[in-house]
Coordinates of C-alpha atoms in Angstrom, one line a residue:
M8 CA 17.9 -6.2 -3.3
V9 CA 16.6 -5.3 0.1
D10 CA 18.9 -3.8 2.7
I11 CA 17.5 -5.8 5.7
A12 CA 19.0 -3.4 8.3
A13 CA 17.2 -0.5 6.7
F14 CA 14.0 -2.5 6.4
D15 CA 14.1 -3.3 10.1
T16 CA 15.0 0.3 11.0
N17 CA 11.9 1.5 9.0
A18 CA 9.7 -1.1 10.7
E19 CA 10.7 0.1 14.1
A20 CA 10.3 3.8 13.1
L21 CA 6.8 3.1 11.9
V22 CA 5.9 1.5 15.2
D23 CA 7.1 4.6 17.0
R24 CA 5.0 6.8 14.7
A25 CA 1.9 4.7 15.3
G26 CA 1.8 5.9 18.9
G27 CA 1.0 2.5 20.4
K28 CA -1.6 1.5 17.9
P29 CA -1.0 -1.8 16.1
I30 CA 0.0 -1.6 12.5
R31 CA -1.7 -3.8 9.8
V32 CA 0.9 -4.4 7.1
A33 CA -0.3 -3.5 3.5
S34 CA 0.7 -6.6 1.5
K35 CA 0.6 -4.8 -1.9
S36 CA 3.5 -2.6 -0.7
V37 CA 5.6 -5.7 0.2
R38 CA 4.6 -8.6 -2.1
S39 CA 6.9 -11.1 -0.4
R40 CA 5.6 -13.6 2.1
H41 CA 9.1 -13.9 3.7
L42 CA 9.2 -10.1 4.3
L43 CA 5.5 -10.0 5.4
R44 CA 6.4 -12.6 8.1
R45 CA 9.5 -10.6 9.1
A46 CA 7.4 -7.4 9.7
L47 CA 4.6 -9.3 11.5
A48 CA 7.2 -11.0 13.8
R49 CA 8.0 -7.5 15.3
P50 CA 6.2 -6.0 18.2
G51 CA 3.6 -3.5 17.1
W52 CA 2.7 -5.2 13.9
H53 CA -0.4 -7.4 13.6
G54 CA -2.6 -8.5 10.7
V55 CA -2.5 -7.9 6.9
M56 CA -4.3 -5.5 4.6
A57 CA -4.5 -7.6 1.4
Y58 CA -5.4 -6.4 -2.1
S59 CA -7.5 -9.4 -3.3
L60 CA -9.5 -12.2 -1.8
A61 CA -7.4 -14.8 -3.7
E62 CA -4.3 -13.4 -2.2
A63 CA -5.8 -13.3 1.3
I64 CA -6.8 -17.0 1.0
W65 CA -3.2 -17.8 -0.2
L66 CA -1.7 -15.9 2.8
V67 CA -4.0 -17.7 5.3
E68 CA -3.2 -21.1 3.9
G69 CA 0.5 -20.3 3.9
G70 CA 0.4 -19.4 7.6
V71 CA 1.3 -15.7 7.2
S72 CA -1.6 -14.4 9.2
D73 CA -5.0 -15.4 10.5
D74 CA -6.3 -11.8 10.5
I75 CA -6.6 -10.4 7.0
V76 CA -8.7 -7.5 5.8
V77 CA -9.2 -7.3 2.0
G78 CA -8.7 -3.6 1.4
Y79 CA -11.0 -3.3 -1.7
P80 CA -14.3 -4.8 -2.7
I81 CA -14.0 -7.9 -4.9
A82 CA -16.0 -9.8 -7.5
D83 CA -14.0 -13.0 -7.7
R84 CA -16.7 -15.7 -7.6
T85 CA -14.2 -18.5 -7.4
A86 CA -12.5 -17.1 -4.3
L87 CA -15.8 -16.1 -2.7
G88 CA -17.0 -19.7 -3.1
K89 CA -13.8 -21.0 -1.4
L90 CA -14.2 -18.5 1.4
A91 CA -17.9 -19.4 2.0
A92 CA -17.1 -23.1 2.2
S93 CA -14.3 -22.9 4.7
P94 CA -14.8 -22.2 8.5
E95 CA -11.0 -21.4 8.8
L96 CA -11.0 -18.9 6.0
S97 CA -14.3 -17.3 7.0
A98 CA -12.9 -16.7 10.5
A99 CA -9.7 -15.2 9.3
I100 CA -10.7 -12.9 6.4
T101 CA -12.8 -9.8 6.3
L102 CA -14.2 -8.4 3.1
M103 CA -14.5 -4.7 2.3
V104 CA -18.0 -3.3 1.4
D105 CA -19.6 0.0 0.7
S106 CA -22.9 -1.1 -0.9
T107 CA -25.5 -3.8 -0.6
D108 CA -24.7 -4.7 -4.2
Q109 CA -21.5 -6.4 -2.8
L110 CA -23.6 -8.3 -0.3
D111 CA -25.9 -9.4 -3.1
L112 CA -22.9 -10.8 -5.0
V113 CA -21.8 -12.9 -2.0
D114 CA -25.4 -14.2 -1.6
A115 CA -25.5 -15.1 -5.4
V116 CA -22.3 -17.2 -5.0
A117 CA -23.4 -19.0 -1.8
A118 CA -26.8 -18.5 -0.1
P119 CA -26.8 -17.5 3.6
G120 CA -28.0 -20.8 4.8
Q121 CA -25.4 -22.7 2.8
R122 CA -22.2 -20.9 3.9
E123 CA -20.2 -19.8 6.9
P124 CA -21.0 -16.2 8.1
V125 CA -18.9 -13.7 6.0
R126 CA -17.0 -11.0 8.0
V127 CA -17.4 -7.5 6.4
C128 CA -15.9 -4.1 7.0
I129 CA -17.5 -0.8 5.9
E130 CA -15.3 1.7 4.0
L131 CA -16.0 5.3 4.7
D132 CA -14.9 7.8 2.1
A133 CA -12.1 9.9 3.7
S134 CA -11.8 12.6 1.0
L135 CA -12.2 16.2 1.8
R136 CA -15.1 18.0 0.1
L137 CA -15.0 21.8 -0.2
L138 CA -17.2 24.4 -1.7
G139 CA -20.4 22.5 -0.9
G140 CA -19.0 19.3 -2.3
R141 CA -18.0 20.8 -5.7
L142 CA -14.3 20.4 -4.9
H143 CA -13.2 16.8 -4.2
V144 CA -9.7 16.4 -2.6
G145 CA -8.7 12.7 -2.4
V146 CA -9.3 9.5 -4.4
R147 CA -12.6 8.0 -5.6
R148 CA -13.2 5.1 -3.3
S149 CA -16.3 4.5 -1.2
P150 CA -19.7 6.3 -2.0
L151 CA -20.3 6.5 1.8
H152 CA -19.1 10.0 2.9
E153 CA -21.4 10.9 5.7
P154 CA -21.9 9.1 9.0
G155 CA -25.6 8.6 8.3
Q156 CA -24.7 6.8 5.0
A157 CA -22.4 4.4 6.9
A158 CA -25.0 3.8 9.5
A159 CA -27.6 3.0 6.9
L160 CA -25.3 0.3 5.4
A161 CA -24.6 -1.0 8.9
A162 CA -28.3 -1.4 9.5
A163 CA -28.7 -3.2 6.2
I164 CA -25.8 -5.6 6.9
T165 CA -26.9 -6.5 10.4
A166 CA -30.4 -7.2 9.1
R167 CA -29.2 -9.7 6.6
P168 CA -28.4 -13.3 7.5
G169 CA -25.0 -14.7 6.7
F170 CA -22.9 -11.5 7.4
R171 CA -21.0 -10.2 10.4
L172 CA -20.1 -6.5 10.5
V173 CA -16.8 -6.3 12.3
G174 CA -14.9 -3.2 11.2
L175 CA -14.9 0.2 9.6
M176 CA -12.1 1.7 7.5
A177 CA -11.3 5.2 6.2
Y178 CA -8.1 5.7 4.1
E179 CA -7.0 9.3 3.8
A180 CA -5.2 9.0 0.5
Q181 CA -4.9 12.8 0.2
I182 CA -2.7 12.8 3.2
A183 CA -1.0 9.3 3.2
G184 CA -0.3 9.2 -0.5
M185 CA 0.6 12.8 -1.4
G186 CA 4.1 14.1 -0.7
D187 CA 3.9 17.4 1.1
A188 CA 7.5 18.6 0.4
P189 CA 7.9 18.5 -3.4
P190 CA 11.5 19.3 -4.3
G191 CA 12.0 22.9 -5.4
K192 CA 8.4 23.9 -4.7
P193 CA 8.4 25.3 -1.1
L194 CA 5.2 27.3 -1.6
R195 CA 3.3 24.3 -3.0
G196 CA 4.6 22.2 -0.1
A197 CA 3.4 24.7 2.5
A198 CA 0.0 24.9 0.8
L199 CA -0.3 21.1 0.8
R200 CA 0.6 20.8 4.4
R201 CA -2.1 23.3 5.3
L202 CA -4.7 21.5 3.2
Q203 CA -3.7 18.1 4.7
A204 CA -4.0 19.5 8.3
R205 CA -7.5 20.8 7.5
S206 CA -8.4 17.5 5.9
L207 CA -7.2 15.5 8.9
H208 CA -9.1 17.7 11.4
E209 CA -12.3 17.4 9.3
L210 CA -11.9 13.6 9.0
I211 CA -11.3 13.0 12.7
G212 CA -14.6 14.6 13.5
R213 CA -16.5 12.8 10.7
R214 CA -14.9 9.4 11.3
T215 CA -15.6 9.6 15.0
A216 CA -19.3 10.4 14.3
A217 CA -19.4 7.5 11.7
V218 CA -17.9 5.0 14.2
A219 CA -20.4 6.0 16.8
A220 CA -23.3 5.7 14.4
V221 CA -22.2 2.3 13.1
R222 CA -21.6 1.0 16.7
E223 CA -25.3 1.4 17.2
Y224 CA -25.7 -1.6 15.0
A225 CA -22.6 -3.7 15.7
D226 CA -19.8 -4.1 18.2
L227 CA -16.9 -3.3 15.9
E228 CA -13.7 -5.3 16.4
F229 CA -11.5 -2.6 14.7
V230 CA -11.5 0.8 13.1
N231 CA -8.7 1.1 10.5
G232 CA -7.1 4.2 8.9
G233 CA -3.9 5.7 7.6
G234 CA -1.0 4.7 5.5
T235 CA 2.8 5.3 5.7
G236 CA 2.4 9.0 4.9
S237 CA -0.3 9.7 7.4
L238 CA 0.5 7.2 10.2
A239 CA 1.4 9.7 13.0
G240 CA -1.6 11.9 12.3
T241 CA -4.1 9.1 11.9
A242 CA -2.9 7.5 15.1
T243 CA -4.0 10.7 17.0
D244 CA -7.7 10.0 16.1
P245 CA -9.2 8.4 19.2
S246 CA -11.8 6.5 17.1
V247 CA -9.1 4.6 15.2
T248 CA -8.0 1.4 16.8
E249 CA -5.3 0.3 14.3
V250 CA -3.3 1.9 11.4
T251 CA -2.0 0.5 8.1
A252 CA 1.5 0.8 6.6
G253 CA 3.7 -1.0 4.1
S254 CA 5.5 1.4 1.7
G255 CA 7.6 2.8 4.5
L256 CA 9.3 -0.6 4.9
Y257 CA 11.0 -0.3 1.5
G258 CA 11.3 3.5 1.4
P259 CA 10.6 4.1 -2.3
A260 CA 11.5 7.3 -4.1
L261 CA 8.0 9.0 -3.8
F262 CA 8.6 9.3 -0.1
D263 CA 11.6 11.6 -0.7
S264 CA 9.0 14.4 -1.1
Y265 CA 7.5 13.9 2.4
H266 CA 8.1 16.5 5.1
A267 CA 7.4 14.8 8.5
W268 CA 9.2 11.5 8.0
R269 CA 11.3 9.9 5.2
P270 CA 12.0 6.2 5.5
T271 CA 15.5 4.9 4.9
P272 CA 15.8 3.7 1.3
A273 CA 15.8 -0.1 1.6
A274 CA 14.8 -1.6 -1.8
F275 CA 16.8 -1.3 -5.0
F276 CA 17.1 -3.0 -8.4
A277 CA 20.2 -3.1 -10.7
L278 CA 20.4 -2.7 -14.4
S279 CA 23.5 -3.4 -16.5
V280 CA 25.3 -0.8 -18.7
V281 CA 25.2 -2.0 -22.3
R282 CA 26.4 0.9 -24.3
R283 CA 27.9 4.4 -24.3
P284 CA 26.3 6.5 -27.1
T285 CA 28.3 9.6 -26.2
P286 CA 31.1 10.3 -23.7
G287 CA 28.6 11.8 -21.3
I288 CA 25.8 9.2 -21.6
V289 CA 25.6 5.6 -20.7
T290 CA 22.7 3.3 -21.5
V291 CA 21.4 0.5 -19.3
H292 CA 19.3 -2.5 -20.5
G293 CA 15.6 -2.1 -19.7
G294 CA 14.4 0.2 -16.9
G295 CA 10.9 1.1 -17.9
W296 CA 9.3 0.1 -14.6
I297 CA 6.8 2.9 -14.2
A298 CA 4.8 3.2 -11.1
S299 CA 1.0 3.3 -11.1
G300 CA -1.0 6.5 -10.4
E301 CA -1.2 9.9 -12.1
A302 CA 1.4 9.8 -15.0
G303 CA 4.3 12.1 -14.4
A304 CA 8.1 12.3 -13.8
D305 CA 7.6 11.2 -10.1
R306 CA 6.4 7.8 -11.3
L307 CA 9.7 7.0 -13.0
P308 CA 12.4 4.9 -11.3
Q309 CA 15.3 6.9 -10.0
P310 CA 19.0 6.1 -10.5
W311 CA 20.6 5.8 -7.0
L312 CA 24.2 4.5 -7.3
P313 CA 26.7 5.5 -8.4
A314 CA 25.7 9.0 -7.5
G315 CA 25.5 11.7 -10.1
L316 CA 23.2 10.1 -12.6
H317 CA 19.8 11.2 -13.9
L318 CA 17.4 10.3 -16.6
L319 CA 17.1 12.2 -19.9
G320 CA 14.0 14.3 -20.0
R321 CA 13.0 13.4 -23.5
E322 CA 13.5 9.6 -23.1
G323 CA 12.9 8.8 -19.4
A324 CA 12.9 5.1 -18.5
G325 CA 12.4 2.8 -21.5
E326 CA 11.1 -0.7 -22.0
V327 CA 14.3 -2.0 -23.6
Q328 CA 16.9 0.7 -22.7
T329 CA 17.3 3.7 -20.4
P330 CA 20.0 6.3 -21.1
L331 CA 21.5 8.1 -18.2
T332 CA 23.7 11.2 -18.0
G333 CA 25.4 13.3 -15.4
P334 CA 28.8 13.3 -13.6
G335 CA 28.4 9.7 -12.5
A336 CA 28.4 8.5 -16.1
A337 CA 32.1 9.1 -16.7
G338 CA 33.3 6.2 -14.6
L339 CA 30.9 3.6 -16.0
R340 CA 31.8 0.9 -18.5
V341 CA 29.9 -1.7 -20.4
G342 CA 29.0 -4.5 -17.9
D343 CA 28.9 -2.2 -14.9
R344 CA 25.6 -2.0 -12.9
V345 CA 23.5 1.0 -12.0
W346 CA 21.2 0.7 -8.9
F347 CA 17.8 2.3 -9.1
R348 CA 14.9 2.9 -6.6
H349 CA 11.4 2.3 -7.8
A350 CA 8.9 5.2 -7.3
K351 CA 6.5 3.0 -5.4
A352 CA 7.2 0.1 -3.0
G353 CA 5.8 -3.4 -3.8
E354 CA 5.2 -2.8 -7.5
V355 CA 8.9 -3.5 -8.2
C356 CA 8.3 -7.1 -7.2
E357 CA 6.0 -7.6 -10.2
H358 CA 9.2 -7.6 -12.3
L359 CA 11.3 -9.9 -10.2
D360 CA 11.2 -13.5 -8.9
A361 CA 13.4 -13.0 -5.9
L362 CA 14.9 -10.4 -3.5
R363 CA 18.4 -10.7 -2.2
L364 CA 18.4 -9.7 1.5
V365 CA 21.6 -7.9 2.1
R366 CA 23.3 -6.9 5.4
G367 CA 26.3 -4.7 4.9
D368 CA 28.3 -6.2 2.0
A369 CA 27.0 -9.7 2.3
I370 CA 23.9 -11.5 1.0
E371 CA 22.1 -12.9 4.1
D372 CA 19.2 -14.6 2.5
T373 CA 16.9 -14.8 -0.6
A374 CA 13.2 -14.1 -0.4
L375 CA 10.8 -15.0 -3.2
T376 CA 8.4 -12.4 -4.4
Y377 CA 4.7 -13.0 -5.1
R378 CA 5.8 -13.4 -8.7
G379 CA 8.5 -15.9 -7.8
E380 CA 5.9 -18.0 -5.9
R381 CA 3.3 -17.7 -8.6
A382 CA 0.9 -16.1 -6.2
P383 CA -2.7 -15.2 -7.2
A384 CA -2.8 -12.0 -9.3
F385 CA -5.1 -9.0 -8.8
L386 CA -8.7 -10.1 -9.2

């Protein structure tokens, strides 16, 4: 279920946080063409950040957007062949690169003189490196950390036929994807906020220098950065022309540990009570929808309604059953439903064919998920 009023409220709040810069919607955090269109129909939203080339082609062909950046390098030869053969797709889709190896793969699929020009975007590593590079704060993405490295790749791209360098991206996962207000850990939260502020300051300077260096070789159409958790900070970077967000539309449980802004919970799933093993415990059917990332309790789905329920520490959320305890268990009977929130946003759609769009106490519409439409998978 998606509370459509909460979804729209979150979409508007994200536009406010973006400070006038357009938001590119992260499709992996939504995974429903209906709701992607709903976000893109609002002022302040433009373009898609896709997770695979096959998905990007599907979205263009379905009329969702004609401006799609694939957020990760790909090695899908079938999709590359389709992109290279189509003027429409080649004009609408931009590939992510951080190495000439990825250019070589494109050339191996379709030689430069036998294809449309391929649009590419350079990814700059946004992680913070301390102690002379011995301490890495962030995720392992691009090998290009310094402005000179980005400029060297830009020179290589512009010297090769069959490619157009149109963008640069730097995703600051250590800010956007890390909650800075962990419950019950105020000192850790304060330390995280200081570290993230330092990282943002460092990145603004480095990204600005990288953009200037790359612009010596190409007139960039866009410079992308950010995510829901870093939107306001990233938008202050004068070198950034657009930001990306998606998770904030659904307001998943991980964002309960963010200090600056917490989206309104908008996406939920229900499981049925099937047994009562003790007077203080109820068991629902299924429930083991664990979020990706570093394994931990924060990756588990969280019971939401009725209030006063929590998972058992020794069992968590199970593939076939999930026991729950707490004051809320007393009023539940076999056949009742318990509503949960997933830890992440779009991942919940991998388990479901459709989303009920609810306004107040009425179902307003039904939206198929990627799974329900048999969309292309991760490739």
